[in-house]
């Protein structure tokens, strides 16, 4: 008879505990695990060790390593985009950004630049990704407005006249 779902979920966490922690952090090894389900042969440490061997073999595969590098870049890019979008929106919506005399698009540009410079200083390794992310963000959010103003030269001149964010 198959174990119920709650029991399988509990076992999954036990296996992961052994797989992801050092043995000394787990505090118990094979044979020390109480099983209260129908499968008395369940051994989280043994299962974790088998899964570790499979993962180690995959980690030696060049194609797998290439995909992992792609995944890391994608995750970093997505995190950077989310951080930039939410950070800029928060800055623009803050009390400081509620200056009626400053166009909302200009507030957005100023907040984006401020956050971009901060991220550049704190995450220098992401400079190229940051440049791409900010460029895409600005083009999507205020590109048409910049065009309507006559281009970046006029936007820059307007931003100098009104330096408050």
Tab-separated table of N, CA and C in Angstrom:
chain	number	residue	atom	x	y	z
A	1	UNK	N	0.831	-1.177	0.000
A	1	UNK	CA	0.000	0.000	0.000
A	1	UNK	C	0.881	1.247	0.000
A	2	UNK	N	0.573	2.190	-0.851
A	2	UNK	CA	1.357	3.421	-0.980
A	2	UNK	C	1.127	4.319	0.231
A	3	UNK	N	2.162	5.043	0.652
A	3	UNK	CA	1.990	5.973	1.783
A	3	UNK	C	1.118	7.152	1.366
A	4	UNK	N	0.486	7.767	2.365
A	4	UNK	CA	-0.340	8.932	2.039
A	4	UNK	C	0.557	10.123	1.694
A	5	UNK	N	-0.040	11.130	1.065
A	5	UNK	CA	0.705	12.271	0.569
A	5	UNK	C	1.443	13.015	1.691
A	6	UNK	N	0.814	13.191	2.829
A	6	UNK	CA	1.445	13.897	3.949
A	6	UNK	C	2.714	13.168	4.383
A	7	UNK	N	2.663	11.839	4.374
A	7	UNK	CA	3.829	11.048	4.768
A	7	UNK	C	4.952	11.205	3.739
A	8	UNK	N	4.614	11.169	2.468
A	8	UNK	CA	5.616	11.346	1.411
A	8	UNK	C	6.238	12.736	1.512
A	9	UNK	N	5.429	13.755	1.779
A	9	UNK	CA	5.956	15.113	1.910
A	9	UNK	C	6.922	15.210	3.079
A	10	UNK	N	6.617	14.562	4.181
A	10	UNK	CA	7.508	14.552	5.338
A	10	UNK	C	8.830	13.866	4.980
A	11	UNK	N	8.734	12.764	4.264
A	11	UNK	CA	9.940	12.051	3.848
A	11	UNK	C	10.779	12.905	2.900
A	12	UNK	N	10.110	13.633	2.031
A	12	UNK	CA	10.829	14.497	1.085
A	12	UNK	C	11.686	15.499	1.841
A	13	UNK	N	11.131	16.112	2.874
A	13	UNK	CA	11.904	17.068	3.657
A	13	UNK	C	13.047	16.400	4.408
A	14	UNK	N	12.858	15.181	4.849
A	14	UNK	CA	13.944	14.451	5.505
A	14	UNK	C	15.078	14.160	4.526
A	15	UNK	N	14.727	13.753	3.312
A	15	UNK	CA	15.748	13.489	2.293
A	15	UNK	C	16.501	14.781	1.975
A	16	UNK	N	15.760	15.868	1.781
A	16	UNK	CA	16.396	17.149	1.475
A	16	UNK	C	17.284	17.630	2.611
A	17	UNK	N	16.871	17.366	3.835
A	17	UNK	CA	17.693	17.763	4.978
A	17	UNK	C	19.054	17.082	4.901
A	18	UNK	N	19.063	15.815	4.583
A	18	UNK	CA	20.329	15.087	4.457
A	18	UNK	C	21.107	15.523	3.222
A	19	UNK	N	20.419	15.789	2.146
A	19	UNK	CA	21.082	16.154	0.897
A	19	UNK	C	21.724	17.530	0.976
A	20	UNK	N	21.058	18.478	1.586
A	20	UNK	CA	21.514	19.865	1.554
A	20	UNK	C	22.349	20.293	2.752
A	21	UNK	N	22.314	19.556	3.819
A	21	UNK	CA	23.090	19.906	5.005
A	21	UNK	C	24.298	19.006	5.128
A	22	UNK	N	25.303	19.486	5.861
A	22	UNK	CA	26.417	18.627	6.210
A	22	UNK	C	25.892	17.571	7.166
A	23	UNK	N	26.531	16.420	7.166
A	23	UNK	CA	26.079	15.340	8.045
A	23	UNK	C	26.062	15.767	9.509
A	24	UNK	N	27.020	16.573	9.925
A	24	UNK	CA	27.073	17.007	11.317
A	24	UNK	C	25.922	17.939	11.668
A	25	UNK	N	25.372	18.657	10.672
A	25	UNK	CA	24.264	19.569	10.920
A	25	UNK	C	22.934	18.834	11.060
A	26	UNK	N	22.826	17.677	10.434
A	26	UNK	CA	21.569	16.948	10.458
A	26	UNK	C	21.340	16.317	11.821
A	27	UNK	N	22.395	15.769	12.410
A	27	UNK	CA	22.275	15.226	13.754
A	27	UNK	C	21.856	13.764	13.806
A	28	UNK	N	21.570	13.150	12.691
A	28	UNK	CA	21.270	11.730	12.674
A	28	UNK	C	21.613	11.156	11.332
A	29	UNK	N	21.889	9.857	11.324
A	29	UNK	CA	22.247	9.164	10.096
A	29	UNK	C	21.320	7.986	9.883
A	30	UNK	N	21.592	7.257	8.865
A	30	UNK	CA	20.807	6.088	8.515
A	30	UNK	C	20.628	5.181	9.735
A	31	UNK	N	19.433	4.701	9.933
A	31	UNK	CA	19.143	3.829	11.057
A	31	UNK	C	18.643	4.587	12.267
A	32	UNK	N	18.926	5.884	12.348
A	32	UNK	CA	18.488	6.689	13.479
A	32	UNK	C	17.165	7.387	13.198
A	33	UNK	N	16.601	7.143	12.030
A	33	UNK	CA	15.386	7.832	11.627
A	33	UNK	C	14.183	7.008	12.014
A	34	UNK	N	13.269	7.643	12.710
A	34	UNK	CA	12.016	6.972	13.037
A	34	UNK	C	11.096	7.044	11.843
A	35	UNK	N	10.561	5.933	11.486
A	35	UNK	CA	9.579	5.927	10.404
A	35	UNK	C	8.250	5.533	11.010
A	36	UNK	N	7.262	6.369	10.780
A	36	UNK	CA	5.948	6.088	11.341
A	36	UNK	C	4.945	5.779	10.241
A	37	UNK	N	5.470	5.448	9.100
A	37	UNK	CA	4.594	5.153	7.978
A	37	UNK	C	4.636	3.692	7.609
A	38	UNK	N	3.984	3.351	6.521
A	38	UNK	CA	3.896	1.965	6.118
A	38	UNK	C	5.213	1.407	5.572
A	39	UNK	N	6.180	2.264	5.220
A	39	UNK	CA	7.428	1.801	4.630
A	39	UNK	C	8.530	1.888	5.666
A	40	UNK	N	8.781	0.807	6.394
A	40	UNK	CA	9.795	0.808	7.437
A	40	UNK	C	11.204	0.778	6.861
A	41	UNK	N	11.351	0.642	5.560
A	41	UNK	CA	12.666	0.593	4.948
A	41	UNK	C	13.130	1.963	4.474
A	42	UNK	N	12.359	2.989	4.721
A	42	UNK	CA	12.732	4.339	4.318
A	42	UNK	C	13.971	4.772	5.069
A	43	UNK	N	14.978	5.223	4.338
A	43	UNK	CA	16.232	5.694	4.918
A	43	UNK	C	16.620	6.980	4.197
A	44	UNK	N	16.307	8.109	4.810
A	44	UNK	CA	16.530	9.405	4.184
A	44	UNK	C	17.997	9.619	3.838
A	45	UNK	N	18.898	9.213	4.715
A	45	UNK	CA	20.324	9.413	4.469
A	45	UNK	C	20.788	8.606	3.259
A	46	UNK	N	20.324	7.395	3.132
A	46	UNK	CA	20.708	6.545	2.005
A	46	UNK	C	20.159	7.098	0.691
A	47	UNK	N	18.920	7.517	0.715
A	47	UNK	CA	18.309	8.092	-0.489
A	47	UNK	C	19.038	9.379	-0.873
A	48	UNK	N	19.359	10.199	0.111
A	48	UNK	CA	20.080	11.443	-0.149
A	48	UNK	C	21.452	11.151	-0.757
A	49	UNK	N	22.109	10.130	-0.265
A	49	UNK	CA	23.429	9.772	-0.802
A	49	UNK	C	23.331	9.328	-2.258
A	50	UNK	N	22.309	8.566	-2.593
A	50	UNK	CA	22.108	8.148	-3.984
A	50	UNK	C	21.832	9.359	-4.871
A	51	UNK	N	20.993	10.267	-4.391
A	51	UNK	CA	20.695	11.477	-5.161
A	51	UNK	C	21.937	12.353	-5.310
A	52	UNK	N	22.773	12.397	-4.285
A	52	UNK	CA	24.018	13.176	-4.345
A	52	UNK	C	24.933	12.622	-5.441
A	53	UNK	N	25.003	11.289	-5.563
A	53	UNK	CA	25.840	10.668	-6.603
A	53	UNK	C	25.317	11.008	-7.997
A	54	UNK	N	24.002	10.999	-8.154
A	54	UNK	CA	23.411	11.375	-9.440
A	54	UNK	C	23.748	12.830	-9.760
A	55	UNK	N	23.597	13.704	-8.780
A	55	UNK	CA	23.881	15.125	-8.982
A	55	UNK	C	25.357	15.349	-9.273
A	56	UNK	N	26.236	14.636	-8.573
A	56	UNK	CA	27.668	14.771	-8.820
A	56	UNK	C	28.013	14.365	-10.251
A	57	UNK	N	27.400	13.303	-10.731
A	57	UNK	CA	27.644	12.864	-12.108
A	57	UNK	C	27.160	13.932	-13.099
A	58	UNK	N	26.011	14.515	-12.825
A	58	UNK	CA	25.507	15.588	-13.692
A	58	UNK	C	26.435	16.797	-13.673
A	59	UNK	N	26.957	17.113	-12.493
A	59	UNK	CA	27.826	18.280	-12.358
A	59	UNK	C	29.114	18.142	-13.163
A	60	UNK	N	29.487	16.928	-13.516
A	60	UNK	CA	30.687	16.708	-14.315
A	60	UNK	C	30.401	16.821	-15.813
A	61	UNK	N	29.144	16.871	-16.201
A	61	UNK	CA	28.753	16.939	-17.596
A	61	UNK	C	28.892	18.376	-18.111
A	62	UNK	N	29.629	18.558	-19.208
A	62	UNK	CA	29.887	19.897	-19.751
A	62	UNK	C	28.602	20.586	-20.220
A	63	UNK	N	27.705	19.854	-20.838
A	63	UNK	CA	26.441	20.445	-21.289
A	63	UNK	C	25.609	20.931	-20.116
A	64	UNK	N	25.595	20.150	-19.060
A	64	UNK	CA	24.858	20.534	-17.855
A	64	UNK	C	25.464	21.799	-17.251
A	65	UNK	N	26.786	21.881	-17.219
A	65	UNK	CA	27.456	23.064	-16.671
A	65	UNK	C	27.129	24.308	-17.491
A	66	UNK	N	27.074	24.153	-18.815
A	66	UNK	CA	26.726	25.286	-19.673
A	66	UNK	C	25.308	25.759	-19.379
A	67	UNK	N	24.382	24.832	-19.196
A	67	UNK	CA	22.996	25.200	-18.886
A	67	UNK	C	22.907	25.870	-17.517
A	68	UNK	N	23.698	25.414	-16.564
A	68	UNK	CA	23.712	26.046	-15.236
A	68	UNK	C	24.192	27.496	-15.327
A	69	UNK	N	25.216	27.730	-16.133
A	69	UNK	CA	25.708	29.109	-16.301
A	69	UNK	C	24.625	29.982	-16.923
A	70	UNK	N	23.910	29.451	-17.921
A	70	UNK	CA	22.816	30.195	-18.533
A	70	UNK	C	21.726	30.502	-17.512
A	71	UNK	N	21.424	29.531	-16.672
A	71	UNK	CA	20.406	29.710	-15.642
A	71	UNK	C	20.822	30.790	-14.644
A	72	UNK	N	22.078	30.774	-14.230
A	72	UNK	CA	22.568	31.790	-13.286
A	72	UNK	C	22.428	33.189	-13.873
A	73	UNK	N	22.768	33.334	-15.144
A	73	UNK	CA	22.649	34.641	-15.794
A	73	UNK	C	21.186	35.054	-15.858
A	74	UNK	N	20.310	34.113	-16.222
A	74	UNK	CA	18.879	34.427	-16.327
A	74	UNK	C	18.302	34.818	-14.973
A	75	UNK	N	18.675	34.099	-13.934
A	75	UNK	CA	18.178	34.406	-12.585
A	75	UNK	C	18.688	35.768	-12.131
A	76	UNK	N	19.966	36.039	-12.366
A	76	UNK	CA	20.521	37.332	-11.972
A	76	UNK	C	19.835	38.459	-12.732
A	77	UNK	N	19.604	38.247	-14.024
A	77	UNK	CA	18.946	39.272	-14.838
A	77	UNK	C	17.525	39.520	-14.347
A	78	UNK	N	16.798	38.430	-14.063
A	78	UNK	CA	15.416	38.582	-13.589
A	78	UNK	C	15.379	39.285	-12.242
A	79	UNK	N	16.296	38.929	-11.348
A	79	UNK	CA	16.343	39.578	-10.039
A	79	UNK	C	16.686	41.056	-10.181
A	80	UNK	N	17.604	41.354	-11.084
A	80	UNK	CA	17.983	42.741	-11.312
A	80	UNK	C	16.802	43.531	-11.865
A	81	UNK	N	16.088	42.952	-12.819
A	81	UNK	CA	14.926	43.639	-13.391
A	81	UNK	C	13.859	43.887	-12.335
A	82	UNK	N	13.565	42.885	-11.508
A	82	UNK	CA	12.554	43.054	-10.468
A	82	UNK	C	12.984	44.109	-9.462
A	83	UNK	N	14.257	44.088	-9.089
A	83	UNK	CA	14.772	45.062	-8.130
A	83	UNK	C	14.669	46.469	-8.694
A	84	UNK	N	15.074	46.622	-9.939
A	84	UNK	CA	15.019	47.937	-10.561
A	84	UNK	C	13.583	48.431	-10.672
A	85	UNK	N	12.699	47.606	-11.180
A	85	UNK	CA	11.302	48.024	-11.360
A	85	UNK	C	10.663	48.400	-10.026
A	86	UNK	N	10.794	47.533	-9.034
A	86	UNK	CA	10.141	47.822	-7.750
A	86	UNK	C	10.821	48.978	-7.035
A	87	UNK	N	12.147	49.057	-7.140
A	87	UNK	CA	12.867	50.152	-6.490
A	87	UNK	C	12.508	51.504	-7.074
A	88	UNK	N	12.460	51.586	-8.384
A	88	UNK	CA	12.112	52.849	-9.032
A	88	UNK	C	10.681	53.231	-8.692
A	89	UNK	N	9.766	52.289	-8.784
A	89	UNK	CA	8.372	52.596	-8.453
A	89	UNK	C	8.237	53.079	-7.018
A	90	UNK	N	8.969	52.464	-6.102
A	90	UNK	CA	8.918	52.871	-4.700
A	90	UNK	C	9.461	54.282	-4.525
A	91	UNK	N	10.579	54.561	-5.168
A	91	UNK	CA	11.151	55.905	-5.061
A	91	UNK	C	10.218	56.970	-5.637
A	92	UNK	N	9.629	56.679	-6.775
A	92	UNK	CA	8.747	57.655	-7.415
A	92	UNK	C	7.497	57.881	-6.571
A	93	UNK	N	7.006	56.835	-5.945
A	93	UNK	CA	5.777	56.954	-5.156
A	93	UNK	C	6.027	57.491	-3.754
A	94	UNK	N	7.283	57.585	-3.363
A	94	UNK	CA	7.584	58.073	-2.016
A	94	UNK	C	7.246	59.559	-1.911
A	95	UNK	N	7.265	60.056	-0.708
A	95	UNK	CA	6.953	61.463	-0.455
A	95	UNK	C	7.867	62.389	-1.257
A	96	UNK	N	9.126	62.037	-1.354
A	96	UNK	CA	10.084	62.874	-2.075
A	96	UNK	C	9.712	62.968	-3.546
A	97	UNK	N	9.154	61.884	-4.100
A	97	UNK	CA	8.825	61.853	-5.511
A	97	UNK	C	7.487	62.473	-5.854
A	98	UNK	N	6.790	63.014	-4.904
A	98	UNK	CA	5.458	63.566	-5.162
A	98	UNK	C	5.491	65.068	-5.407
A	99	UNK	N	6.505	65.551	-6.041
A	99	UNK	CA	6.630	66.967	-6.362
A	99	UNK	C	5.793	67.261	-7.602
A	100	UNK	N	4.770	68.044	-7.463
A	100	UNK	CA	3.850	68.322	-8.571
A	100	UNK	C	4.530	69.085	-9.700
A	101	UNK	N	5.557	69.864	-9.367
A	101	UNK	CA	6.206	70.668	-10.395
A	101	UNK	C	7.140	69.844	-11.297
A	102	UNK	N	7.369	68.600	-10.943
A	102	UNK	CA	8.239	67.732	-11.733
A	102	UNK	C	7.371	66.718	-12.476
A	103	UNK	N	7.558	66.617	-13.778
A	103	UNK	CA	6.795	65.667	-14.588
A	103	UNK	C	7.026	64.246	-14.064
A	104	UNK	N	5.982	63.417	-14.023
A	104	UNK	CA	6.140	62.054	-13.526
A	104	UNK	C	7.216	61.275	-14.292
A	105	UNK	N	7.328	61.538	-15.586
A	105	UNK	CA	8.348	60.848	-16.379
A	105	UNK	C	9.753	61.259	-15.937
A	106	UNK	N	9.913	62.523	-15.605
A	106	UNK	CA	11.204	63.003	-15.139
A	106	UNK	C	11.521	62.427	-13.758
A	107	UNK	N	10.499	62.312	-12.921
A	107	UNK	CA	10.695	61.658	-11.621
A	107	UNK	C	11.160	60.221	-11.824
A	108	UNK	N	10.541	59.539	-12.773
A	108	UNK	CA	10.901	58.159	-13.061
A	108	UNK	C	12.350	58.063	-13.542
A	109	UNK	N	12.735	58.957	-14.421
A	109	UNK	CA	14.112	58.957	-14.926
A	109	UNK	C	15.096	59.205	-13.786
A	110	UNK	N	14.813	60.212	-12.974
A	110	UNK	CA	15.724	60.534	-11.872
A	110	UNK	C	15.830	59.390	-10.871
A	111	UNK	N	14.700	58.784	-10.538
A	111	UNK	CA	14.721	57.650	-9.610
A	111	UNK	C	15.485	56.475	-10.209
A	112	UNK	N	15.297	56.238	-11.500
A	112	UNK	CA	16.008	55.146	-12.178
A	112	UNK	C	17.509	55.382	-12.142
A	113	UNK	N	17.923	56.598	-12.429
A	113	UNK	CA	19.348	56.910	-12.430
A	113	UNK	C	19.941	56.802	-11.022
A	114	UNK	N	19.207	57.282	-10.028
A	114	UNK	CA	19.699	57.201	-8.651
A	114	UNK	C	19.862	55.745	-8.233
A	115	UNK	N	18.862	54.938	-8.505
A	115	UNK	CA	18.934	53.522	-8.150
A	115	UNK	C	20.007	52.821	-8.979
A	116	UNK	N	20.108	53.164	-10.246
A	116	UNK	CA	21.137	52.570	-11.097
A	116	UNK	C	22.541	52.840	-10.598
A	117	UNK	N	22.800	54.082	-10.188
A	117	UNK	CA	24.120	54.420	-9.653
A	117	UNK	C	24.393	53.688	-8.340
A	118	UNK	N	23.370	53.564	-7.523
A	118	UNK	CA	23.523	52.822	-6.272
A	118	UNK	C	23.860	51.355	-6.561
A	119	UNK	N	23.113	50.741	-7.478
A	119	UNK	CA	23.368	49.337	-7.820
A	119	UNK	C	24.744	49.162	-8.452
A	120	UNK	N	25.177	50.128	-9.229
A	120	UNK	CA	26.509	50.061	-9.846
A	120	UNK	C	27.594	50.037	-8.775
A	121	UNK	N	27.405	50.841	-7.732
A	121	UNK	CA	28.398	50.902	-6.661
A	121	UNK	C	28.384	49.640	-5.805
A	122	UNK	N	27.200	49.111	-5.550
A	122	UNK	CA	27.100	47.969	-4.649
A	122	UNK	C	27.269	46.628	-5.349
A	123	UNK	N	27.047	46.586	-6.663
A	123	UNK	CA	27.160	45.334	-7.430
A	123	UNK	C	27.978	45.587	-8.696
A	124	UNK	N	29.262	45.905	-8.568
A	124	UNK	CA	30.036	46.277	-9.745
A	124	UNK	C	30.124	45.169	-10.800
A	125	UNK	N	29.982	43.942	-10.413
A	125	UNK	CA	30.045	42.836	-11.362
A	125	UNK	C	28.847	42.757	-12.290
A	126	UNK	N	27.803	43.494	-11.978
A	126	UNK	CA	26.587	43.464	-12.792
A	126	UNK	C	26.469	44.679	-13.701
A	127	UNK	N	27.551	45.400	-13.920
A	127	UNK	CA	27.492	46.646	-14.668
A	127	UNK	C	26.871	46.475	-16.053
A	128	UNK	N	27.291	45.484	-16.805
A	128	UNK	CA	26.762	45.295	-18.150
A	128	UNK	C	25.277	44.932	-18.104
A	129	UNK	N	24.915	44.033	-17.201
A	129	UNK	CA	23.504	43.661	-17.057
A	129	UNK	C	22.682	44.857	-16.598
A	130	UNK	N	23.233	45.647	-15.723
A	130	UNK	CA	22.548	46.832	-15.219
A	130	UNK	C	22.297	47.825	-16.354
A	131	UNK	N	23.296	48.018	-17.194
A	131	UNK	CA	23.147	48.935	-18.327
A	131	UNK	C	22.031	48.463	-19.252
A	132	UNK	N	22.012	47.194	-19.554
A	132	UNK	CA	20.972	46.641	-20.425
A	132	UNK	C	19.600	46.755	-19.781
A	133	UNK	N	19.517	46.414	-18.501
A	133	UNK	CA	18.236	46.448	-17.792
A	133	UNK	C	17.690	47.866	-17.693
A	134	UNK	N	18.544	48.814	-17.341
A	134	UNK	CA	18.092	50.204	-17.223
A	134	UNK	C	17.692	50.754	-18.587
A	135	UNK	N	18.472	50.449	-19.600
A	135	UNK	CA	18.133	50.916	-20.944
A	135	UNK	C	16.787	50.399	-21.403
A	136	UNK	N	16.547	49.117	-21.209
A	136	UNK	CA	15.265	48.519	-21.588
A	136	UNK	C	14.126	49.130	-20.783
A	137	UNK	N	14.340	49.281	-19.489
A	137	UNK	CA	13.331	49.845	-18.600
A	137	UNK	C	12.954	51.261	-19.036
A	138	UNK	N	13.958	52.103	-19.257
A	138	UNK	CA	13.680	53.484	-19.648
A	138	UNK	C	13.016	53.559	-21.018
A	139	UNK	N	13.481	52.753	-21.951
A	139	UNK	CA	12.870	52.766	-23.282
A	139	UNK	C	11.403	52.353	-23.232
A	140	UNK	N	11.088	51.388	-22.380
A	140	UNK	CA	9.704	50.938	-22.269
A	140	UNK	C	8.842	51.950	-21.535
A	141	UNK	N	9.369	52.494	-20.455
A	141	UNK	CA	8.547	53.332	-19.592
A	141	UNK	C	8.464	54.791	-20.027
A	142	UNK	N	9.562	55.340	-20.559
A	142	UNK	CA	9.553	56.771	-20.890
A	142	UNK	C	10.118	57.097	-22.268
A	143	UNK	N	10.422	56.095	-23.066
A	143	UNK	CA	10.974	56.340	-24.394
A	143	UNK	C	10.133	57.282	-25.243
A	144	UNK	N	8.831	57.023	-25.380
A	144	UNK	CA	7.998	57.940	-26.168
A	144	UNK	C	7.968	59.360	-25.593
A	145	UNK	N	7.961	59.484	-24.285
A	145	UNK	CA	7.940	60.804	-23.654
A	145	UNK	C	9.233	61.562	-23.952
A	146	UNK	N	10.363	60.862	-23.895
A	146	UNK	CA	11.650	61.501	-24.211
A	146	UNK	C	11.634	61.999	-25.648
A	147	UNK	N	11.084	61.194	-26.535
A	147	UNK	CA	10.982	61.587	-27.941
A	147	UNK	C	10.115	62.843	-28.084
A	148	UNK	N	8.982	62.863	-27.373
A	148	UNK	CA	8.082	64.023	-27.434
A	148	UNK	C	8.752	65.300	-26.921
A	149	UNK	N	9.656	65.148	-25.988
A	149	UNK	CA	10.333	66.318	-25.414
A	149	UNK	C	11.419	66.865	-26.340
A	150	UNK	N	11.769	66.100	-27.355
A	150	UNK	CA	12.811	66.538	-28.276
A	150	UNK	C	14.118	65.797	-28.087
A	151	UNK	N	14.096	64.718	-27.335
A	151	UNK	CA	15.301	63.911	-27.147
A	151	UNK	C	15.933	64.113	-25.780
A	152	UNK	N	17.002	63.359	-25.560
A	152	UNK	CA	17.683	63.377	-24.261
A	152	UNK	C	18.270	64.745	-23.925
A	153	UNK	N	18.705	65.492	-24.929
A	153	UNK	CA	19.316	66.794	-24.643
A	153	UNK	C	18.325	67.707	-23.915
A	154	UNK	N	17.094	67.736	-24.400
A	154	UNK	CA	16.073	68.603	-23.772
A	154	UNK	C	15.639	68.053	-22.415
A	155	UNK	N	15.577	66.743	-22.301
A	155	UNK	CA	15.207	66.141	-21.009
A	155	UNK	C	16.290	66.454	-19.977
A	156	UNK	N	17.549	66.357	-20.385
A	156	UNK	CA	18.653	66.664	-19.467
A	156	UNK	C	18.605	68.124	-19.039
A	157	UNK	N	18.321	69.023	-19.983
A	157	UNK	CA	18.226	70.448	-19.649
A	157	UNK	C	17.076	70.693	-18.683
A	158	UNK	N	15.939	70.043	-18.912
A	158	UNK	CA	14.782	70.202	-18.024
A	158	UNK	C	15.073	69.641	-16.644
A	159	UNK	N	15.818	68.552	-16.587
A	159	UNK	CA	16.132	67.946	-15.282
A	159	UNK	C	17.072	68.827	-14.480
A	160	UNK	N	17.948	69.568	-15.154
A	160	UNK	CA	18.859	70.481	-14.441
A	160	UNK	C	18.113	71.687	-13.901
A	161	UNK	N	17.077	72.123	-14.586
A	161	UNK	CA	16.281	73.246	-14.117
A	161	UNK	C	15.504	72.865	-12.860
A	162	UNK	N	15.125	71.613	-12.755
A	162	UNK	CA	14.333	71.145	-11.640
A	162	UNK	C	15.049	69.956	-11.014
A	163	UNK	N	15.973	70.241	-10.107
A	163	UNK	CA	16.833	69.193	-9.562
A	163	UNK	C	16.202	68.382	-8.457
A	164	UNK	N	15.046	68.769	-7.950
A	164	UNK	CA	14.417	67.978	-6.897
A	164	UNK	C	13.758	66.741	-7.507
A	165	UNK	N	13.840	65.649	-6.787
A	165	UNK	CA	13.223	64.407	-7.270
A	165	UNK	C	11.777	64.362	-6.859
